[in-house]
């Protein structure tokens, strides 16, 4: 186990499970993760390997004997008839039969209907009435001559969810973890390997959890297929429900006037709409109108009475076009159905997760470390709904007066949700609070900036905040930094969209120094094409930024050099040495066929795979021989070399904050992936580069 896994087991003994076990036991059972982890939590919540293996066998046996597969429903019904009584794991929903004045249960996979269930059970578990709940139930069979009576009898029922938990113990144990460790624990709890994600992507994953811990939170995420947008809402919590966007009706979502039956928002903490995008989808305008009112006022009315509810609303959908295409031709809400592409509806959204920044989920991105049994974390998040952390930043920061009340509400709710998730005790440093505040502001700014392109009546807003000393820090979205020429466009009174005259946003140029506050990130530079005027400058790149390649970044400063020395202690792993090879490709491109360039590398020998590292360097040497590059390398024997820079013999020093390891992980073996073949399509890590003239 890793040190983090050991720490997790030490402070949350019995409440965590190894996440790869879910795949091990699931097999072909179409059952939510929280159901499997409920069982694993009963038998495998330990770090003892023998106990885990015995627990896996037990859980498999339980699933084999009691989980109902649809194609084996007839066999299970026969088993119940022959035995008289049998335990089943199935999704059970309940409806009131007003003719017989009785509640009747339906077993989804078993195919059994009209099973009488007593009123006390329904009152204890009201979600049985809306959408259904996964349960462990004892079902009996007793034949009767009465045609109106069902032979099926529900002897007992137990919803699969945690019955109790120690919230104070949870808060106290949180204090034993650093913020980075806690974030990694939460990412592992969701099921992902935190080593495969940068800080920005980790926070995006955690924003997906806010609807479970924040009442009436409205969130949207649009992005490419396969990025796991709906995973959390379908698998993570028994308090959330995922429904297809095309299946939504007013009675199902809010209230049925004819029966008086309350809809989904009255019973679930989070209602997520899957496949919400699609311009051609037919949408009921009455649904849009009632959703607008609910999202703004937490209440709804269908002419009979006004009702309130606490359910958060989540909208997830796929984009059809790239971000620059949407910014040039429409806006970032472009995929939505026409009736939802409405400024009044969109203005109710508190945050917009940029799904295009999240990488397509691959096998190696799943975790085999320890994380919370998701049902336990789901109950913790639910209990946090009664807390309010929205004002915790006000002791350190003040939002710009330019930010409207609705914008403030969106920022405050996102901030409150992330604070609850990361700092349930409410204690965080000023720097940590500032980081969360910036995430919250960016999420709301992404919504508001698109509204300016849709509706000319919205005024431009300066999204910034002030520290106690009065120093202002501006917040930008990443796509604003990457595509500034097409980002700032506004709707006109005539209904067209044109380039906007943007109020001074304090945009930082590549030559500018560091921002006023240490954590405020300057806007990412847009590098001009080759050739360019060489000058001293400092460039800062944000996490997840695209469009960076070595040709544009380093090429102009290496033209004409005859000797180049690269110092980087982290040229050990294959992907790091591949980055070096790509820099050599850049040097080859800018050199004439008659030129020769000497390139010398100073690095540190890898402690565990030095032989392979040396072998790869020799392969690079051999490859360079025929193209005019005299390549050599040396290991820094002291092991203390921390410099990361590129020095040329014609007077330039390029200081690298991360060395050449500036790209996030991507599929190295996929020859048909553009991220593999072209650097500009890769997402970056956060890094900076300083160009200094030394001669």
XYZ file of C-alpha atoms in Angstrom:
695
model
C 0.000 0.000 0.000
C 1.035 3.612 -0.525
C 1.623 5.889 2.452
C -1.700 7.569 1.734
C -3.530 4.222 1.718
C -1.970 3.316 5.063
C -3.033 6.661 6.484
C -6.566 6.225 5.135
C -6.895 2.805 6.783
C -5.484 4.146 10.032
C -7.983 6.990 10.428
C -11.042 5.553 8.657
C -10.832 1.874 9.591
C -13.925 -0.025 8.470
C -15.218 2.884 6.358
C -12.995 2.466 3.310
C -12.616 -0.150 0.632
C -10.089 -0.887 -2.097
C -11.637 0.560 -5.222
C -10.491 -2.080 -7.699
C -12.561 -4.663 -5.801
C -15.756 -3.276 -7.346
C -14.696 -4.457 -10.808
C -13.546 -7.744 -9.312
C -16.959 -8.618 -7.891
C -19.284 -6.872 -10.339
C -19.084 -9.360 -13.196
C -22.120 -8.930 -15.430
C -24.361 -7.582 -12.671
C -25.953 -4.307 -13.785
C -25.964 -2.806 -10.328
C -24.847 0.641 -9.092
C -21.441 1.026 -7.493
C -22.920 2.094 -4.176
C -24.792 -1.214 -3.937
C -21.616 -3.231 -4.502
C -19.627 -1.057 -2.111
C -22.339 -1.449 0.499
C -21.677 -5.195 0.388
C -17.907 -4.753 0.140
C -18.076 -2.414 3.111
C -19.690 -5.181 5.134
C -17.032 -7.785 4.350
C -13.926 -6.109 2.831
C -13.464 -2.835 4.731
C -9.946 -3.754 5.836
C -6.352 -3.778 4.621
C -5.797 -7.418 5.572
C -5.356 -9.314 2.303
C -6.683 -12.639 3.626
C -9.818 -10.977 4.981
C -10.287 -9.112 1.700
C -10.101 -12.325 -0.326
C -12.538 -14.074 2.002
C -14.821 -11.032 1.806
C -14.710 -11.032 -1.994
C -15.774 -14.678 -2.012
C -18.626 -13.855 0.371
C -19.843 -10.895 -1.702
C -19.653 -12.946 -4.899
C -21.693 -15.666 -3.231
C -24.286 -13.142 -2.073
C -24.559 -11.709 -5.580
C -24.719 -15.187 -7.100
C -27.482 -16.325 -4.793
C -29.497 -13.157 -4.316
C -28.888 -10.610 -7.075
C -31.620 -10.924 -9.686
C -30.503 -10.908 -13.330
C -33.368 -10.151 -15.695
C -32.624 -13.211 -17.823
C -32.771 -15.428 -14.720
C -35.910 -13.916 -13.213
C -38.009 -17.003 -13.985
C -35.538 -19.251 -12.169
C -35.531 -16.963 -9.108
C -39.345 -16.869 -9.021
C -39.338 -20.663 -9.158
C -36.817 -20.781 -6.282
C -39.093 -18.577 -4.156
C -42.094 -20.807 -4.939
C -40.238 -24.027 -4.074
C -38.534 -22.698 -0.949
C -41.458 -20.556 0.150
C -39.100 -17.668 0.979
C -35.946 -16.236 -0.577
C -33.774 -13.132 -0.203
C -33.316 -10.979 -3.335
C -31.330 -7.862 -4.258
C -33.379 -5.785 -6.675
C -34.604 -2.279 -7.444
C -38.019 -1.884 -5.838
C -40.552 0.827 -6.603
C -43.934 1.366 -4.966
C -47.234 2.793 -6.215
C -50.565 3.395 -4.488
C -53.452 1.313 -5.799
C -56.347 3.669 -5.028
C -58.927 1.024 -5.926
C -57.801 -1.356 -3.220
C -56.401 1.405 -0.986
C -53.092 -0.387 -0.696
C -49.459 0.203 -1.591
C -48.038 -2.229 -4.141
C -44.360 -2.919 -4.813
C -42.788 -3.801 -8.134
C -39.456 -5.647 -8.466
C -37.659 -4.286 -11.548
C -35.475 -7.271 -12.478
C -37.577 -10.012 -10.926
C -40.618 -8.921 -12.924
C -43.003 -9.273 -9.981
C -45.731 -6.664 -9.526
C -48.557 -5.871 -7.117
C -46.717 -7.095 -4.038
C -48.511 -5.626 -1.040
C -46.311 -3.460 1.183
C -47.437 -1.869 4.446
C -47.843 1.901 4.880
C -45.267 2.113 7.695
C -42.501 0.861 5.397
C -43.472 3.324 2.677
C -43.472 6.190 5.176
C -40.043 5.147 6.430
C -38.637 4.997 2.893
C -40.590 7.514 0.744
C -38.147 7.254 -2.183
C -39.747 3.903 -2.950
C -42.581 5.991 -4.385
C -40.359 7.953 -6.770
C -37.876 6.230 -9.042
C -37.366 3.199 -6.824
C -34.633 2.113 -4.419
C -32.169 -0.779 -4.425
C -33.050 -3.067 -1.539
C -32.337 -6.417 0.055
C -35.748 -7.991 0.500
C -37.216 -11.257 1.745
C -39.952 -12.342 -0.631
C -42.464 -15.113 0.126
C -44.807 -17.058 -2.138
C -48.200 -18.306 -1.011
C -50.713 -19.371 -3.634
C -54.340 -18.295 -3.201
C -57.556 -18.983 -5.081
C -58.470 -15.293 -4.885
C -57.803 -13.844 -8.333
C -57.531 -10.341 -6.929
C -54.847 -11.306 -4.419
C -51.167 -11.602 -5.229
C -49.336 -14.768 -4.152
C -46.213 -12.681 -3.482
C -45.689 -11.445 0.060
C -42.997 -8.989 1.113
C -41.693 -10.299 4.437
C -38.953 -7.721 5.007
C -37.174 -4.947 3.146
C -33.903 -3.116 3.809
C -32.791 -0.257 1.532
C -29.098 -0.507 0.684
C -27.751 2.580 2.375
C -25.907 3.465 5.538
C -28.052 3.550 8.667
C -25.786 5.722 10.865
C -22.434 7.488 10.896
C -20.258 9.614 13.183
C -20.003 13.069 11.618
C -17.820 14.501 14.386
C -15.416 11.586 13.962
C -15.271 12.308 10.219
C -14.417 15.964 10.804
C -11.776 15.084 13.396
C -10.143 12.474 11.129
C -10.050 15.012 8.261
C -7.631 17.111 10.342
C -5.039 14.330 10.130
C -4.689 14.819 6.355
C -3.059 17.588 4.381
C -5.240 19.300 1.785
C -3.471 17.464 -1.060
C -3.879 14.105 0.698
C -7.557 14.804 1.337
C -8.195 15.708 -2.293
C -6.482 12.487 -3.387
C -8.586 10.483 -0.908
C -11.775 11.989 -2.351
C -10.643 11.329 -5.928
C -9.897 7.703 -5.000
C -13.330 7.501 -3.353
C -14.933 8.528 -6.643
C -12.953 5.694 -8.228
C -10.141 7.488 -10.054
C -6.360 7.393 -9.691
C -5.326 10.867 -8.480
C -1.885 10.464 -10.071
C -3.539 10.676 -13.483
C -5.106 14.086 -12.855
C -3.749 17.594 -12.359
C -4.981 19.843 -9.545
C -7.439 21.669 -11.790
C -9.022 18.447 -13.044
C -9.246 17.091 -9.498
C -11.189 20.169 -8.439
C -13.506 19.746 -11.450
C -14.247 16.196 -10.269
C -15.056 17.551 -6.796
C -17.346 20.274 -8.168
C -19.442 17.382 -9.500
C -20.095 16.433 -5.851
C -21.453 19.846 -4.812
C -25.103 19.036 -5.744
C -25.048 16.323 -3.051
C -23.947 18.692 -0.259
C -25.478 22.013 -1.339
C -29.234 22.586 -1.487
C -30.755 23.886 -4.722
C -27.452 24.015 -6.573
C -27.716 24.295 -10.365
C -24.773 22.861 -12.314
C -24.093 22.207 -15.979
C -21.297 20.247 -17.646
C -20.939 19.997 -21.401
C -18.046 18.221 -23.080
C -16.944 15.381 -25.363
C -18.236 11.843 -24.991
C -16.564 9.423 -22.603
C -15.310 11.864 -19.953
C -17.397 10.404 -17.108
C -19.847 13.309 -16.832
C -22.792 11.207 -15.661
C -20.849 8.562 -13.685
C -21.151 10.260 -10.305
C -24.889 10.838 -10.616
C -25.711 7.276 -11.639
C -23.257 5.301 -9.500
C -22.140 7.412 -6.581
C -25.018 8.080 -4.220
C -28.383 6.597 -3.272
C -29.574 10.196 -2.810
C -29.192 11.170 -6.456
C -31.034 10.050 -9.561
C -29.953 10.195 -13.203
C -32.684 10.477 -15.816
C -32.528 10.882 -19.562
C -33.144 14.447 -20.659
C -35.693 13.225 -23.172
C -37.782 11.509 -20.504
C -38.487 14.582 -18.369
C -42.066 15.738 -17.901
C -43.567 18.296 -15.532
C -45.580 15.705 -13.534
C -42.553 13.401 -13.233
C -40.226 16.181 -12.140
C -42.466 18.405 -10.018
C -46.057 17.402 -9.229
C -48.910 15.510 -10.846
C -52.002 17.710 -10.519
C -54.465 14.857 -11.061
C -53.047 12.623 -8.335
C -51.274 15.223 -6.192
C -48.167 13.024 -6.284
C -44.944 14.952 -5.703
C -42.252 14.522 -8.341
C -38.545 13.774 -8.245
C -37.434 17.124 -6.794
C -39.359 16.366 -3.626
C -37.499 13.143 -2.823
C -33.967 13.321 -4.201
C -31.020 15.485 -3.183
C -29.719 15.710 -6.749
C -31.656 15.244 -9.984
C -29.301 14.891 -12.962
C -30.404 15.105 -16.591
C -28.308 12.899 -18.842
C -27.994 13.502 -22.585
C -29.333 16.993 -21.992
C -27.771 18.368 -25.169
C -29.227 17.992 -28.648
C -30.554 20.901 -30.677
C -33.259 18.820 -32.317
C -34.791 17.557 -29.080
C -38.402 18.485 -28.519
C -38.909 20.267 -25.220
C -42.116 21.223 -23.427
C -42.059 25.018 -22.903
C -44.126 24.599 -19.737
C -41.307 22.452 -18.342
C -38.728 25.158 -19.112
C -40.869 27.826 -17.432
C -41.482 25.852 -14.246
C -37.792 24.884 -14.097
C -36.811 28.556 -14.347
C -38.994 29.398 -11.375
C -37.777 26.439 -9.330
C -34.090 27.075 -10.044
C -34.458 30.736 -9.037
C -36.876 30.519 -6.104
C -36.618 26.880 -4.860
C -40.366 26.567 -5.355
C -42.830 25.583 -8.051
C -46.542 25.846 -8.701
C -48.914 24.231 -11.179
C -51.910 26.376 -10.350
C -53.039 24.426 -7.283
C -50.523 25.434 -4.617
C -46.942 26.589 -4.326
C -44.520 23.911 -3.160
C -40.871 24.037 -2.192
C -38.065 21.503 -2.612
C -34.319 21.223 -2.012
C -33.154 19.089 -4.923
C -30.131 20.326 -6.847
C -30.353 20.252 -10.637
C -27.507 18.937 -12.798
C -27.419 19.046 -16.591
C -24.850 16.968 -18.488
C -24.549 16.608 -22.227
C -22.166 16.055 -25.110
C -20.699 18.756 -27.318
C -20.633 18.359 -31.084
C -17.937 20.916 -31.829
C -14.595 22.091 -30.453
C -14.410 25.046 -28.071
C -12.864 27.464 -30.631
C -15.572 26.516 -33.148
C -18.353 27.208 -30.625
C -16.756 30.519 -29.603
C -16.419 31.620 -33.229
C -19.862 30.588 -34.460
C -22.163 30.619 -31.417
C -21.430 30.144 -27.692
C -20.541 27.435 -25.185
C -24.229 26.591 -24.670
C -24.526 25.801 -28.372
C -25.409 22.057 -27.951
C -28.540 22.712 -25.860
C -32.076 22.343 -27.241
C -33.458 25.637 -28.525
C -35.952 26.142 -25.689
C -33.204 25.678 -23.088
C -30.890 27.996 -25.045
C -32.672 30.771 -23.216
C -30.870 33.486 -21.258
C -33.377 33.471 -18.377
C -32.911 29.721 -17.886
C -29.126 29.779 -18.289
C -28.767 32.681 -15.844
C -30.070 30.354 -13.108
C -27.009 28.108 -13.461
C -24.517 28.580 -10.644
C -21.513 27.012 -12.371
C -20.376 25.530 -15.684
C -17.804 22.713 -15.614
C -15.690 22.783 -18.806
C -16.070 19.131 -19.762
C -13.639 19.549 -22.675
C -10.804 19.864 -20.130
C -11.520 16.421 -18.686
C -9.657 13.667 -20.488
C -11.531 10.709 -21.988
C -11.620 7.995 -19.337
C -9.063 5.230 -19.934
C -8.444 1.998 -18.040
C -5.336 3.238 -16.230
C -7.273 6.198 -14.813
C -9.219 4.004 -12.384
C -7.912 3.639 -8.859
C -6.709 0.521 -7.080
C -6.138 2.457 -3.872
C -8.419 2.899 -0.876
C -11.357 5.280 -0.767
C -14.491 5.810 1.252
C -17.290 3.329 0.831
C -19.319 5.663 -1.381
C -22.475 5.194 0.655
C -20.634 6.514 3.728
C -19.385 9.569 1.855
C -22.856 10.083 0.366
C -24.347 10.251 3.870
C -21.630 12.675 4.990
C -22.325 14.943 2.028
C -26.043 14.776 2.711
C -25.549 15.833 6.324
C -23.475 18.797 5.097
C -26.521 20.165 3.238
C -27.649 21.765 6.496
C -24.348 23.706 6.819
C -23.598 27.025 5.133
C -19.978 27.971 4.388
C -20.760 30.654 1.798
C -19.371 33.516 3.891
C -16.077 31.886 4.915
C -14.045 33.893 2.407
C -15.318 37.280 3.572
C -12.781 37.580 6.375
C -10.015 37.561 3.745
C -11.518 38.690 0.437
C -14.219 40.938 -0.972
C -15.935 40.425 -4.330
C -15.932 43.284 -6.816
C -18.937 45.619 -6.533
C -19.417 45.032 -10.263
C -20.635 41.472 -9.592
C -24.452 41.227 -9.520
C -26.564 39.533 -6.864
C -27.266 36.490 -9.036
C -23.583 36.158 -9.901
C -22.730 36.390 -6.193
C -25.239 33.654 -5.390
C -23.600 31.338 -7.914
C -20.108 32.097 -6.627
C -21.157 31.744 -2.969
C -22.900 28.400 -3.486
C -19.979 26.886 -5.396
C -17.547 28.203 -2.805
C -19.693 26.855 0.040
C -19.941 23.423 -1.579
C -16.199 23.071 -2.187
C -15.436 24.294 1.335
C -17.733 21.630 2.802
C -16.101 18.915 0.707
C -12.504 19.957 1.364
C -12.705 21.585 4.806
C -15.755 20.233 6.679
C -14.529 21.874 9.893
C -14.518 25.252 8.128
C -10.830 25.797 8.816
C -8.631 26.660 5.839
C -5.668 28.927 5.179
C -6.072 32.172 3.263
C -4.284 30.685 0.242
C -6.596 27.629 0.250
C -9.670 29.842 0.536
C -8.418 31.972 -2.351
C -7.928 28.924 -4.574
C -11.485 27.737 -3.936
C -12.855 31.245 -4.470
C -11.136 31.478 -7.861
C -12.651 28.137 -8.932
C -16.099 29.373 -7.858
C -15.733 32.691 -9.688
C -14.483 31.039 -12.874
C -17.436 28.615 -12.935
C -19.953 31.462 -12.737
C -17.974 33.697 -15.100
C -18.146 30.991 -17.773
C -21.940 31.155 -17.554
C -22.142 34.954 -17.550
C -19.702 35.491 -20.406
C -21.828 33.275 -22.635
C -24.988 35.136 -21.639
C -23.397 38.313 -23.006
C -23.241 36.575 -26.403
C -26.885 35.477 -26.215
C -28.701 38.487 -24.730
C -27.688 42.121 -25.313
C -29.485 43.314 -22.143
C -26.838 41.805 -19.837
C -24.092 44.242 -18.806
C -20.441 43.230 -18.937
C -19.066 42.253 -15.525
C -15.575 42.591 -14.079
C -15.060 39.308 -12.220
C -12.483 40.124 -9.575
C -11.931 40.153 -5.829
C -9.915 42.218 -3.362
C -7.690 41.178 -0.482
C -7.665 43.107 2.854
C -4.894 45.369 1.550
C -7.166 46.437 -1.314
C -5.184 44.700 -4.044
C -7.417 43.477 -6.886
C -7.101 40.044 -8.506
C -8.917 39.281 -11.747
C -10.255 35.869 -12.709
C -10.416 34.560 -16.260
C -11.612 31.324 -17.792
C -9.049 29.106 -19.483
C -10.791 29.302 -22.860
C -10.704 33.105 -22.570
C -6.927 32.919 -22.228
C -6.519 30.410 -25.064
C -8.821 32.085 -27.617
C -9.014 35.806 -26.698
C -9.804 36.927 -30.250
C -13.027 34.902 -30.451
C -13.983 34.792 -26.766
C -15.005 38.408 -26.246
C -18.036 38.796 -28.468
C -21.398 40.317 -27.559
C -24.968 40.091 -28.705
C -26.263 43.302 -30.283
C -29.728 44.792 -29.958
C -30.410 43.611 -33.518
C -29.739 39.995 -32.473
C -26.372 39.509 -34.143
C -23.079 38.741 -32.400
C -20.010 40.896 -32.879
C -16.615 41.476 -31.319
C -16.949 43.361 -28.082
C -15.029 46.306 -26.765
C -14.007 44.673 -23.539
C -13.662 46.839 -20.424
C -10.136 46.870 -19.048
C -9.752 43.484 -17.431
C -6.175 44.114 -16.374
C -5.049 41.479 -18.880
C -1.427 40.568 -18.359
C 0.905 40.454 -21.309
C 3.577 37.770 -21.630
C 6.188 40.353 -20.692
C 4.403 41.313 -17.477
C 5.730 40.390 -14.088
C 3.995 38.158 -11.599
C 0.474 39.263 -10.546
C -0.290 41.307 -7.463
C -1.133 38.310 -5.311
C 1.097 35.209 -5.395
C -1.720 32.821 -6.294
C -3.360 34.988 -8.939
C -2.546 33.383 -12.287
C -1.617 35.723 -15.154
C -3.368 35.126 -18.418
C -1.668 32.580 -20.639
C 0.346 33.992 -23.514
C -0.599 33.662 -27.136
C 2.711 33.012 -28.844
C 3.344 34.546 -32.282
C 4.482 32.336 -35.154
C 8.097 31.983 -36.243
C 10.074 34.137 -36.758
C 9.645 36.583 -33.879
C 11.507 39.405 -32.214
C 13.544 37.912 -29.411
C 13.181 39.636 -26.059
C 13.410 38.851 -22.385
C 10.047 37.758 -21.065
C 8.251 35.602 -18.540
C 5.419 33.345 -19.748
C 2.937 31.578 -17.487
C 0.774 28.663 -18.652
C -2.322 27.350 -16.887
C -3.178 23.738 -16.181
C -5.202 22.149 -19.007
C -4.168 24.827 -21.519
C -3.715 23.588 -25.082
C -1.893 25.024 -28.064
C 1.653 24.781 -26.678
C 4.425 23.237 -28.753
C 8.208 23.342 -28.550
C 8.549 24.808 -32.062
C 6.778 28.026 -31.042
C 7.897 28.097 -27.429
C 11.632 27.400 -27.776
C 12.365 27.413 -31.524
C 12.983 31.168 -32.038
C 15.479 31.299 -29.163
C 17.451 28.297 -30.443
C 17.851 29.468 -34.050
C 21.549 29.990 -34.833
C 22.859 28.220 -31.723
C 25.761 25.840 -32.304
C 25.933 24.458 -28.760
C 22.932 23.903 -26.500
C 23.090 22.598 -22.923
C 19.873 21.197 -21.418
C 19.840 20.753 -17.636
C 16.862 18.796 -16.324
C 17.067 16.286 -13.428
C 13.827 14.635 -14.532
C 14.671 12.887 -17.786
C 14.184 9.444 -16.287
C 10.818 8.090 -17.350
C 9.974 7.157 -20.939
C 7.572 10.079 -21.462
C 10.188 12.534 -20.129
C 12.829 11.243 -22.539
C 10.277 11.397 -25.309
C 9.819 15.113 -24.507
C 13.572 15.522 -24.930
C 13.374 13.750 -28.296
C 10.652 16.178 -29.382
C 12.855 19.136 -28.410
C 15.601 17.626 -30.568
C 13.063 17.455 -33.413
C 12.519 21.201 -32.967
C 16.297 21.793 -33.115
C 16.471 19.698 -36.279
C 13.667 21.728 -37.928
C 15.314 25.095 -37.305
C 18.778 23.949 -38.442
C 19.903 23.920 -42.039
C 20.978 20.601 -43.617
C 24.549 21.874 -43.716
C 24.587 22.852 -39.999
C 25.734 20.851 -37.023
C 24.512 21.484 -33.489
C 26.026 20.048 -30.328
C 23.380 19.243 -27.710
C 24.526 18.207 -24.243
C 22.130 16.978 -21.530
C 22.812 17.056 -17.790
C 20.389 14.979 -15.747
C 20.156 12.571 -12.803
C 20.380 8.791 -13.101
C 17.190 6.998 -12.131
C 17.568 5.021 -8.925
C 15.471 2.066 -10.068
C 15.734 1.874 -13.860
C 19.069 3.523 -14.677
C 19.964 0.862 -17.246
C 16.845 1.524 -19.287
C 17.403 5.280 -18.987
C 20.974 4.899 -20.296
C 19.799 2.601 -23.076
C 17.268 5.212 -24.225
C 19.893 7.967 -24.202
C 22.099 5.785 -26.382
C 19.201 5.294 -28.811
C 18.775 9.073 -28.966
C 22.491 9.449 -29.653
C 22.299 6.955 -32.504
C 19.240 8.644 -33.961
C 20.899 12.082 -33.911
C 24.044 10.934 -35.698
C 22.614 11.154 -39.196
C 20.776 14.486 -38.898
C 23.549 16.869 -37.842
C 23.009 16.821 -34.073
C 25.951 15.795 -31.899
C 24.113 14.504 -28.849
C 25.784 13.726 -25.520
C 24.673 13.363 -21.940
C 26.082 13.175 -18.422
C 24.639 12.141 -15.080
C 25.007 14.578 -12.201
C 26.670 12.267 -9.708
C 25.961 14.452 -6.671
C 22.240 13.929 -7.169
C 21.577 17.471 -5.961
C 21.117 19.232 -9.295
C 17.824 21.153 -9.231
C 18.345 23.560 -12.122
C 15.992 23.257 -15.083
C 17.136 25.368 -17.994
C 18.363 25.517 -21.583
C 21.596 27.458 -22.298
C 22.752 28.457 -25.785
C 26.160 29.589 -26.972
C 24.659 32.712 -28.560
C 23.537 34.284 -25.323
C 20.134 32.986 -24.210
C 19.123 31.191 -21.024
C 15.656 29.646 -20.873
C 14.624 28.919 -17.290
C 12.039 26.112 -17.008
C 9.910 25.730 -13.871
C 9.097 22.073 -14.666
C 11.877 21.182 -17.042
C 10.572 19.661 -20.281
C 7.857 17.682 -18.472
C 5.099 20.202 -19.243
C 2.394 17.965 -20.751
C -0.224 15.978 -18.895
C -0.479 12.234 -19.409
C -1.814 11.005 -22.713
C -1.966 7.683 -24.547
C 1.611 7.132 -25.713
C 0.907 3.973 -27.699
C -2.036 5.181 -29.785
C -0.671 5.992 -33.233
C -4.065 7.372 -34.267
C -4.305 9.926 -31.462
C -3.547 13.559 -32.286
C -2.387 14.140 -28.703
C 0.253 11.519 -29.404
C 1.366 13.005 -32.705
C 0.972 16.783 -32.169
C 1.991 18.644 -29.041
C -0.500 21.482 -29.513
C -3.411 19.089 -28.931
C -2.124 18.021 -25.512
C -3.191 19.515 -22.209
C -0.446 21.197 -20.221
C 0.526 21.076 -16.617
C 0.822 24.434 -14.889
C 4.296 25.816 -15.674
C 6.240 28.954 -16.518
C 9.194 29.838 -18.741
C 11.599 32.776 -18.398
C 13.802 33.946 -21.271
C 16.944 35.785 -20.124
C 19.617 37.431 -22.303
C 23.044 36.626 -20.845
C 25.428 37.706 -23.541
